[in-house]
GROMACS .gro file of C-alpha atoms in nm:
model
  364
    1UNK     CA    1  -2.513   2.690  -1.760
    2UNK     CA    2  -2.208   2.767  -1.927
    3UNK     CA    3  -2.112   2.586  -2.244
    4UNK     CA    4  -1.746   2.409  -2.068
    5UNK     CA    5  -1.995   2.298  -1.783
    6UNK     CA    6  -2.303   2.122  -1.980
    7UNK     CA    7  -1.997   1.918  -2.190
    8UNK     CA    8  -1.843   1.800  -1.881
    9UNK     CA    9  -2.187   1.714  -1.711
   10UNK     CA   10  -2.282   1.532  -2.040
   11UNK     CA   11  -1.970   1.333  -2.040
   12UNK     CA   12  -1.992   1.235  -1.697
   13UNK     CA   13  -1.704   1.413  -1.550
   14UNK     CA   14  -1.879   1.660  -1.296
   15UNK     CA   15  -2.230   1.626  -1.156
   16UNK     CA   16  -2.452   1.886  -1.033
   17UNK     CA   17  -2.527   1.989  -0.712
   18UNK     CA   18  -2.895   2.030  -0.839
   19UNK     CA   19  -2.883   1.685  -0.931
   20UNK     CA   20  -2.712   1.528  -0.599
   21UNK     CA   21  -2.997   1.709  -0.399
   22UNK     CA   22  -3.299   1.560  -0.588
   23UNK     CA   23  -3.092   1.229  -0.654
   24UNK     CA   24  -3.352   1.049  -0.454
   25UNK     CA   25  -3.653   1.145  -0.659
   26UNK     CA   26  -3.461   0.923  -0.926
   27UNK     CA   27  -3.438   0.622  -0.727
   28UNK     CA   28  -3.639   0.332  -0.734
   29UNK     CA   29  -3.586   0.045  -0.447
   30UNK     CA   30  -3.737  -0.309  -0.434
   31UNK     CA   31  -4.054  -0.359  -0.214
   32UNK     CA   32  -3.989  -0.244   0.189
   33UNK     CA   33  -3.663  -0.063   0.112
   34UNK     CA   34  -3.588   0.287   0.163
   35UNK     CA   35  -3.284   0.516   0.087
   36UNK     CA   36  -3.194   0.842   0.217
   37UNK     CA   37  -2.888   1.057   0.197
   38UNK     CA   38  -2.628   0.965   0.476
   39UNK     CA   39  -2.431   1.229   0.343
   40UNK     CA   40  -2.408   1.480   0.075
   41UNK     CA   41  -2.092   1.661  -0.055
   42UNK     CA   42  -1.853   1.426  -0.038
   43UNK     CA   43  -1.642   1.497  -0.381
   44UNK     CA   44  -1.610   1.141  -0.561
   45UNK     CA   45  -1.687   0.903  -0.297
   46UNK     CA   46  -1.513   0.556  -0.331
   47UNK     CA   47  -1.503   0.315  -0.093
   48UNK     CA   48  -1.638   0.341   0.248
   49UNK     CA   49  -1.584   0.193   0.602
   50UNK     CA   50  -1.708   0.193   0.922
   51UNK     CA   51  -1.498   0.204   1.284
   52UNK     CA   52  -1.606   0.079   1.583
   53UNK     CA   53  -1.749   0.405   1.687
   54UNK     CA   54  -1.965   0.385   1.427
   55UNK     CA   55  -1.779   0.677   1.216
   56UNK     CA   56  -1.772   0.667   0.849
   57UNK     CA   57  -1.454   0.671   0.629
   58UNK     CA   58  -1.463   0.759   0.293
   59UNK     CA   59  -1.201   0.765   0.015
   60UNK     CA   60  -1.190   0.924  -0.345
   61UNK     CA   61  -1.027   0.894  -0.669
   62UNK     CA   62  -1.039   1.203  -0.867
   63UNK     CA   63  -1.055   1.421  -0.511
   64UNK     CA   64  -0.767   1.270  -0.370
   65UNK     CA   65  -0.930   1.328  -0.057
   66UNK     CA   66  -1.006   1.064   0.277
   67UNK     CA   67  -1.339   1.199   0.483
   68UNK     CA   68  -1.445   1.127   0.810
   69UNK     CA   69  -1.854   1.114   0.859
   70UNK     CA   70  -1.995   1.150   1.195
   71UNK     CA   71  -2.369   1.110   1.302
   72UNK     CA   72  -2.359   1.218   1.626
   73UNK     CA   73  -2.691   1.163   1.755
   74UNK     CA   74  -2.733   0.826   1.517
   75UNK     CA   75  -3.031   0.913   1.335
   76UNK     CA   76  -2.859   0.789   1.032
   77UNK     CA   77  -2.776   1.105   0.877
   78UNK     CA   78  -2.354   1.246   0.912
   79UNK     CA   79  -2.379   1.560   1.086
   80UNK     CA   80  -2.025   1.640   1.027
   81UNK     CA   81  -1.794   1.588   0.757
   82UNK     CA   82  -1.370   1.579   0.849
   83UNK     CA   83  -1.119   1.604   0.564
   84UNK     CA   84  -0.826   1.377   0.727
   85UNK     CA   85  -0.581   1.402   0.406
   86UNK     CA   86  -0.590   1.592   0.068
   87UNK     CA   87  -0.368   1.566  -0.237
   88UNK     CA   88  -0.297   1.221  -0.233
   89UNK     CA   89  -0.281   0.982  -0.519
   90UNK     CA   90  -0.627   0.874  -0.562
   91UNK     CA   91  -0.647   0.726  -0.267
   92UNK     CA   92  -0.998   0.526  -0.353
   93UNK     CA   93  -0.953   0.239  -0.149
   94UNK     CA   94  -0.961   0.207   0.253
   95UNK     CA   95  -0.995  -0.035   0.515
   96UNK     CA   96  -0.980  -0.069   0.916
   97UNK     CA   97  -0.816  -0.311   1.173
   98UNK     CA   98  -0.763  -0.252   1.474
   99UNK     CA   99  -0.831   0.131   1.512
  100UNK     CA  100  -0.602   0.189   1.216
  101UNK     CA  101  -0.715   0.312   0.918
  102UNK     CA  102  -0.538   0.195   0.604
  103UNK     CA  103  -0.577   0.382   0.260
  104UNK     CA  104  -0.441   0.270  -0.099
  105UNK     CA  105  -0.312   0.538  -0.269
  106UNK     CA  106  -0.165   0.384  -0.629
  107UNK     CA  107   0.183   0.334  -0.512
  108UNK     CA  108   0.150   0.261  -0.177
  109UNK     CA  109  -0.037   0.226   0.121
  110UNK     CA  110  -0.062   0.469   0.394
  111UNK     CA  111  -0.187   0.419   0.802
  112UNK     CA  112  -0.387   0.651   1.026
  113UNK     CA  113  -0.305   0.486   1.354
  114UNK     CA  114  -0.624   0.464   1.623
  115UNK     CA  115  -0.787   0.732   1.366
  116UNK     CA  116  -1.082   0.790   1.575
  117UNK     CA  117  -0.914   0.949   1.842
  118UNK     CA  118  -0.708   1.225   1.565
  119UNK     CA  119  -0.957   1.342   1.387
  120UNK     CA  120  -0.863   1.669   1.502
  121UNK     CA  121  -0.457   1.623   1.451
  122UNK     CA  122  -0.471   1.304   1.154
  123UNK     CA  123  -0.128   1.161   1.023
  124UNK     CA  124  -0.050   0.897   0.897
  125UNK     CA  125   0.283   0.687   0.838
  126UNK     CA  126   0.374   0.472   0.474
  127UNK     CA  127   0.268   0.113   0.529
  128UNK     CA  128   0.391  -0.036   0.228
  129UNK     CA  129   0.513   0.127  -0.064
  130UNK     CA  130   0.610  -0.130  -0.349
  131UNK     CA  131   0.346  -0.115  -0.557
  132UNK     CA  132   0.342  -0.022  -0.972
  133UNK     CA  133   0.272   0.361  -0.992
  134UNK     CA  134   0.095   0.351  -1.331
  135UNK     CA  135  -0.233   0.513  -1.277
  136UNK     CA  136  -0.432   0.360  -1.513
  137UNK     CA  137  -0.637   0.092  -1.338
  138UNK     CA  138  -0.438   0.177  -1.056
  139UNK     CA  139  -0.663   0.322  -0.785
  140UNK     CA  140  -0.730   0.043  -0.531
  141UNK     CA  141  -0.985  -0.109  -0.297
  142UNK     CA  142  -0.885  -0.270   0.010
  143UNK     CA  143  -1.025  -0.552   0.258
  144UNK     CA  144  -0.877  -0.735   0.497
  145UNK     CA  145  -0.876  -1.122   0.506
  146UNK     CA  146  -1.002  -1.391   0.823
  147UNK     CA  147  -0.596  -1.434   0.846
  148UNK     CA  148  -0.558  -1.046   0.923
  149UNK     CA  149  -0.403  -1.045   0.602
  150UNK     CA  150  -0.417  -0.715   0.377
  151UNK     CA  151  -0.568  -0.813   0.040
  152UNK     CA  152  -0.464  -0.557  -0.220
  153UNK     CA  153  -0.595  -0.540  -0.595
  154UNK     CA  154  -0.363  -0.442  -0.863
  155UNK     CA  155  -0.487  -0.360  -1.235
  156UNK     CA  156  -0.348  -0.355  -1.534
  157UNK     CA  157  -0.213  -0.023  -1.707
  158UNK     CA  158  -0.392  -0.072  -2.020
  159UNK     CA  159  -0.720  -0.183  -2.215
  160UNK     CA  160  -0.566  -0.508  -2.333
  161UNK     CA  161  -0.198  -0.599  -2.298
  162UNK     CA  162   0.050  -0.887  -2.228
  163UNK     CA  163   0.042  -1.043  -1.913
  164UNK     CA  164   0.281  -0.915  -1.640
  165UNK     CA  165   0.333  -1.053  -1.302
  166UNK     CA  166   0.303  -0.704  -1.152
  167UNK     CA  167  -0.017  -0.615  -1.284
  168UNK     CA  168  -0.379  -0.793  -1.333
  169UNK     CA  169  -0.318  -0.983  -1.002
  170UNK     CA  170  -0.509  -0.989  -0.652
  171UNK     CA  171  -0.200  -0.997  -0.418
  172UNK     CA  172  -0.230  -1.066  -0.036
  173UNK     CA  173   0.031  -0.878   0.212
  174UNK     CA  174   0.136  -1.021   0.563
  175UNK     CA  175   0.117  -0.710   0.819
  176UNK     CA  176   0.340  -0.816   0.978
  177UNK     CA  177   0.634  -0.891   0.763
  178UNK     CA  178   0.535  -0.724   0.484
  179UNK     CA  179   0.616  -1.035   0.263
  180UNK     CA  180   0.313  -1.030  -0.021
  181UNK     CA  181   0.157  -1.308  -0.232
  182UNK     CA  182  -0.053  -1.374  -0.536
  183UNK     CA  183  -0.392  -1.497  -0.428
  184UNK     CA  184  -0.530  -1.479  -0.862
  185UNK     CA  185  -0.424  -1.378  -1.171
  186UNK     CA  186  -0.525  -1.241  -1.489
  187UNK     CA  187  -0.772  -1.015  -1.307
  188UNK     CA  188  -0.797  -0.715  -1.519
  189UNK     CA  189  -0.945  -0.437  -1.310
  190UNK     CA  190  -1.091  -0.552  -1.005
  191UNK     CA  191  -1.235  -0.281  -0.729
  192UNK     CA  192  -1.462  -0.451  -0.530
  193UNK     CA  193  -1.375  -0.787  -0.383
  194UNK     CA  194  -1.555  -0.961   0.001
  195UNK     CA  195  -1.502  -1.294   0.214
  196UNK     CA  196  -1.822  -1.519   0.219
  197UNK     CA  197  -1.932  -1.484   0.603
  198UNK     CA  198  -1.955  -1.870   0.618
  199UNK     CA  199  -1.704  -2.052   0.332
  200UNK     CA  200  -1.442  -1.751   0.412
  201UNK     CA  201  -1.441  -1.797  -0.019
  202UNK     CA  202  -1.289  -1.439  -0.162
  203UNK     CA  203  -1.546  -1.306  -0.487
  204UNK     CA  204  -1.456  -0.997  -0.649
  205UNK     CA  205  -1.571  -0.823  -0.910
  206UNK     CA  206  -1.427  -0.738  -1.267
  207UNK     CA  207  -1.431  -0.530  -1.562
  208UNK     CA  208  -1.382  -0.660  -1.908
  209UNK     CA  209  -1.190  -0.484  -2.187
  210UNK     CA  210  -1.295  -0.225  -2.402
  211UNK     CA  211  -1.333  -0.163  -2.773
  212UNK     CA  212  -1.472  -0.513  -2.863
  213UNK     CA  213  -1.788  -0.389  -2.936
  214UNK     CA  214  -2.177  -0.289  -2.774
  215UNK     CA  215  -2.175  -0.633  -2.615
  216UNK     CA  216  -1.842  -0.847  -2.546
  217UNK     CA  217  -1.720  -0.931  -2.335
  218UNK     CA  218  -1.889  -0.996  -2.057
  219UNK     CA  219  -1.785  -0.817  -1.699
  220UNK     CA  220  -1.759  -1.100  -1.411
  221UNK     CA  221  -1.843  -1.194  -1.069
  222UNK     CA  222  -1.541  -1.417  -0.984
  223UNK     CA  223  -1.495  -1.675  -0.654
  224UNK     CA  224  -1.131  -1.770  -0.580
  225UNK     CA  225  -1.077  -2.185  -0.517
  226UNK     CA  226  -0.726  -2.213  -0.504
  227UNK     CA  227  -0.425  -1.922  -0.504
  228UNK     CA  228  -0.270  -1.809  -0.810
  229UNK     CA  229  -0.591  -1.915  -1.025
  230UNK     CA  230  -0.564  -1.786  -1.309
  231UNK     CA  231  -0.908  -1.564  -1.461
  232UNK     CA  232  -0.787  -1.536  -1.765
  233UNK     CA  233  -0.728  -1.169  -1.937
  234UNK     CA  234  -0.581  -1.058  -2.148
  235UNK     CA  235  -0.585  -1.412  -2.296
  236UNK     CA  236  -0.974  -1.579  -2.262
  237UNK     CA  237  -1.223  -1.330  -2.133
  238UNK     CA  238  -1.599  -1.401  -1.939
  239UNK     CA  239  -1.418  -1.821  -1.958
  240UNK     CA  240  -1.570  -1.798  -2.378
  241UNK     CA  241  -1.432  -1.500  -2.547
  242UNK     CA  242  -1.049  -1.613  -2.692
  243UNK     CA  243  -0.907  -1.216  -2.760
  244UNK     CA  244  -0.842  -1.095  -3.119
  245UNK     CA  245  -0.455  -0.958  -2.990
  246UNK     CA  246  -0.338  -1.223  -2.748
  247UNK     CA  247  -0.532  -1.520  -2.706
  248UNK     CA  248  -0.432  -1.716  -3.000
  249UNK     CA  249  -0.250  -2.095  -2.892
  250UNK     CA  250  -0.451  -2.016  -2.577
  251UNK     CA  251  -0.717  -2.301  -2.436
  252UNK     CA  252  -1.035  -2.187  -2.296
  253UNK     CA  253  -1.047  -2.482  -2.047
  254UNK     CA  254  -0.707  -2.376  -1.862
  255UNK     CA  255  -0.873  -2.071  -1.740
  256UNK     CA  256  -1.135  -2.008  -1.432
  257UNK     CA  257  -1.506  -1.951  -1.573
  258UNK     CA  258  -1.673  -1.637  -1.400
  259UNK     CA  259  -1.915  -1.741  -1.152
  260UNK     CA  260  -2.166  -1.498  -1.316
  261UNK     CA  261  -2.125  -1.335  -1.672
  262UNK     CA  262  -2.205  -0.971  -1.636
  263UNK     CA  263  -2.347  -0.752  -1.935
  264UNK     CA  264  -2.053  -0.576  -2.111
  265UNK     CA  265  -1.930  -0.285  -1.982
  266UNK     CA  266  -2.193  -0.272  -1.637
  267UNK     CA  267  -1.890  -0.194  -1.468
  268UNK     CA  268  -1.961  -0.405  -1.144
  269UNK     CA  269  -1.722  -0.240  -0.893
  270UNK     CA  270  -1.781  -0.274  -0.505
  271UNK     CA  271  -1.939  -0.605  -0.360
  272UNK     CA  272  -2.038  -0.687  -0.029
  273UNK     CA  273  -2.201  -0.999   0.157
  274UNK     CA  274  -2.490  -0.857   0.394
  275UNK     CA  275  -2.414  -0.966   0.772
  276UNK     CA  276  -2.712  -0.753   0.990
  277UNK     CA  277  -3.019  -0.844   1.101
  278UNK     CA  278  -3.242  -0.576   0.922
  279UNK     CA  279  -3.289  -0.691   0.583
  280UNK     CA  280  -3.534  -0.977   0.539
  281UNK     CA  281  -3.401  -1.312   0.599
  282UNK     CA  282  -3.355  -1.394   0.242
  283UNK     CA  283  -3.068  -1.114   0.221
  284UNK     CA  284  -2.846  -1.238   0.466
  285UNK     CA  285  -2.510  -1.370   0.305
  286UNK     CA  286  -2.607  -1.216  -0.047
  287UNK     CA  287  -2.389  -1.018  -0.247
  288UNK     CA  288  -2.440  -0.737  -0.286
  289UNK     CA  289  -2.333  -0.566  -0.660
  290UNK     CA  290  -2.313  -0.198  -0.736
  291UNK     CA  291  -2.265  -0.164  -1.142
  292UNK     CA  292  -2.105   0.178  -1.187
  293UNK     CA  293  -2.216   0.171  -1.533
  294UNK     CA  294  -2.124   0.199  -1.890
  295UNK     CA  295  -1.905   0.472  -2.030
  296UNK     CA  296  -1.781   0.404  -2.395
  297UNK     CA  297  -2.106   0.187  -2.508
  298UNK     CA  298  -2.336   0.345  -2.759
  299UNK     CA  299  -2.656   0.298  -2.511
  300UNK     CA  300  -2.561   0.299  -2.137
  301UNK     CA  301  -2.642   0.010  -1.895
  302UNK     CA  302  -2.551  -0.022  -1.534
  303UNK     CA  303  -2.627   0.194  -1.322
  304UNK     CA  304  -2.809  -0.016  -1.081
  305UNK     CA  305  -2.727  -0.183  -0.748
  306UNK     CA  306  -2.783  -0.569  -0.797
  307UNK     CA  307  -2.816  -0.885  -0.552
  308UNK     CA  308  -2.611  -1.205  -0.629
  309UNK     CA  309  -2.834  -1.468  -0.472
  310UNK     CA  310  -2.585  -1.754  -0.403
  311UNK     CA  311  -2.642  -2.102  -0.318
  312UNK     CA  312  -2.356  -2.390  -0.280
  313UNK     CA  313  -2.098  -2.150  -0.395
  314UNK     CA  314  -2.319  -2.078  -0.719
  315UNK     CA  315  -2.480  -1.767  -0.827
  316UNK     CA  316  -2.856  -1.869  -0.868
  317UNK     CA  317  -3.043  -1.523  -0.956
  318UNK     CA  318  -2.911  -1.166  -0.997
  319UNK     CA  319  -3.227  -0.945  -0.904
  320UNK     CA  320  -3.196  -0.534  -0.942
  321UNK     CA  321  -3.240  -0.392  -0.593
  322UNK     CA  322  -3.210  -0.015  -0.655
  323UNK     CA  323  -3.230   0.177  -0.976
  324UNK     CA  324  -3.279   0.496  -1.188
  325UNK     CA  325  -2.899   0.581  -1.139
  326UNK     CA  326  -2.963   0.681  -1.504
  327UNK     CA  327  -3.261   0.714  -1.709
  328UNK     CA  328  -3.336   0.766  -2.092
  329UNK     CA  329  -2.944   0.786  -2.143
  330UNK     CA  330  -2.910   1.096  -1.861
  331UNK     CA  331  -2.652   0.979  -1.571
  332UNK     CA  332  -2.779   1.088  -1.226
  333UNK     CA  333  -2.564   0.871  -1.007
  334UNK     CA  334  -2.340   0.638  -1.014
  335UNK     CA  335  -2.330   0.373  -0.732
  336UNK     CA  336  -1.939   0.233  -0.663
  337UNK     CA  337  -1.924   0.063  -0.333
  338UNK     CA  338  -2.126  -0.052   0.025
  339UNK     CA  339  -2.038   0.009   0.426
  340UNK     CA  340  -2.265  -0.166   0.654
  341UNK     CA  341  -2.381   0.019   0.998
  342UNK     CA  342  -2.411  -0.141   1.314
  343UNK     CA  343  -2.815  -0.126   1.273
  344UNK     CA  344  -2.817  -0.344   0.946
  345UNK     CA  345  -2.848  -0.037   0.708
  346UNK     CA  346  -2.629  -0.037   0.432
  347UNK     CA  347  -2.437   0.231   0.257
  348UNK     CA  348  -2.366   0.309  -0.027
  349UNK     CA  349  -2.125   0.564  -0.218
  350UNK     CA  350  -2.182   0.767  -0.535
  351UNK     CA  351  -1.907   0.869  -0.671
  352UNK     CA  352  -2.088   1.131  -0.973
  353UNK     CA  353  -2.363   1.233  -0.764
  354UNK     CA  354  -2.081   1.283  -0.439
  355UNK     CA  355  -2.326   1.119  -0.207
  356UNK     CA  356  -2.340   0.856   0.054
  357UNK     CA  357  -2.711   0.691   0.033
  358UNK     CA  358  -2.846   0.454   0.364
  359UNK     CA  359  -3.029   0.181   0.265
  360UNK     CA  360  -3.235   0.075   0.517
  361UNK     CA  361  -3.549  -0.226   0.556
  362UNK     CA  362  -3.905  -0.143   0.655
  363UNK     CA  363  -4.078  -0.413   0.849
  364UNK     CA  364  -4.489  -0.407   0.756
   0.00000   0.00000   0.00000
């Protein structure tokens, strides 16, 4: 292993293919799960989706590629693997309505129209194209709303900065006529986000700033209660930390508490509420939480994929589910964000390891 190679592997930057194929020795799941590889080599798998066919979608930041996964014979493994666009602008985020697939690229978003039938001829057309093209925080995640609405993340371009209308906001776009509004604000990176099946209540994740330190502040779970509530960055951050820069004159109280306070720096990225019938009973409407882990703290934490038990619109336990992403400070994987299959399995991407994992329920 060549000197250029170990650095990059020890910062984070690559993985190796050695690695992604014994990733699952690593990995430790609660009592009755199981995970297996859906799919291997897919370069920096982001966010994932899954058509009505039952094909997988994948997107990427660093690739700036889209896949297409198909498991032909549903035995839960892809037996083919479709590049449907290259070169784009780190197109992590995707989502699916109606046969079309949508991907956010950082300045805009782009369609596949009825994508399952062109997977041998894919184009796509600009959807919307007025968003900030600062790529710092700027890769995106994507889910649409009960109201067919698009909801679309944007981040800020910084650690810690002032507050500006275009950035640090969760904005929702009408499809139809393209007129967009501000569901919250002073969100500071968000990249994982899900409606409650029941309260139709919008959580999403976020990560705190950096270079306060080992511990502060805290990264959030967040619920949204009314539209343009305000989470407070870069002024107040986990609703008890005022910031050294820009939160003097600022009151703690006119800001939205996180539903659940985070560790610093976990890195909680995708979220989703489980919906299927496999998982025991006590899983159903949960969320979900894959912490992409720690990058600039001087021991790592993370790495894990969590379960927000919730209760009345409260967060009542947070319970590891899968783990040994990383172990004795070596990264093996790195879990960002969760498709669910028509069975009740549930995916989940892996953006270092460049791996799609199934996680699936055993019945004694």
């Amino acid at each position: 292993m060549n000197k250029l190679f170990s650095t990059l592997l020890l910062l984070g930057l690559i993985s190796s293919p050695v690695m992604a194929k014994n990733i699952l020795d690593k990995l430790t799941a609660a009592p009755g799960f199981e995970i297996s590889l859906f799919a291997d080599d897919v370069e920096n798998a982001r966010q994932i989706a899954v058509s009505s066919r039952g094909i997988v979608y994948a997107g990427s930041r660093k690739a700036g590629n889209v896949y297409a996964l198909i498991d032909h014979n549903s035995d839960g493994v892809a037996d083919k693997k479709i590049v449907i666009a290259e070169g784009l602008n780190m197109p992590s985020g995707l989502a699916i309505k109606g046969g079309d697939l949508y991907v956010g690229e950082v300045h805009r978003i782009i369609r596949f129209k009825n994508i399952d039938k062109h997977l041998k001829n894919p184009e796509y057309e600009v959807f919307y194209s007025d968003l900030p093209s600062e790529r710092h925080h700027g890769w995106k995640f994507l889910r649409f709303a009960p109201n067919d609405e698009l909801i679309i993340p944007v981040g800020v371009p910084c650690n810690i900065c002032e507050e500006d209308a275009r950035f640090g906001r969760i904005f929702s776009l009408n499809t139809d006529t393209k007129e967009i509004t501000t569901l919250a604000k002073g969100v500071r990176n968000t990249v994982g986000f899900d409606f409650h099946p029941s309260t139709q209540m919008l959580w999403f994740s976020d990560n705190g700033r950096d270079m306060m330190g080992d511990d502060i502040p805290p990264d959030e779970l967040n619920r949204i209660t009314k539209e343009e509530e305000h989470f407070g960055f870069p002024y107040v951050h986990g609703g008890v930390i005022v910031d050294p820069e820009f939160g003097e004159g600022k009151n703690i109280a006119d800001y939205t508490q996180p539903a659940l306070a985070l560790g610093a720096h976990v890195a909680p990225l995708g979220i989703h509420f489980y919906t299927g019938k496999q998982f025991p009973d006590s899983y159903k409407q949960q969320l979900f939480v894959a912490e992409h882990g720690s990058w600039n703290r001087s021991k790592k934490v993370g790495y894990k994929v969590a379960v927000a038990t919730i209760e009345n619109a409260k967060v009542t336990k947070y319970t590891p589910l899968i783990t040994g992403f990383m172990q004795d400070e070596t990264t093996f994987g790195r879990p960002v964000a969760f498709a669910q299959l028509n069975d009740g399995s549930l995916l989940v991407s892996d953006d270092y390891a460049n791996v799609i994992y199934r996680v699936s329920y055993k019945k004694n």
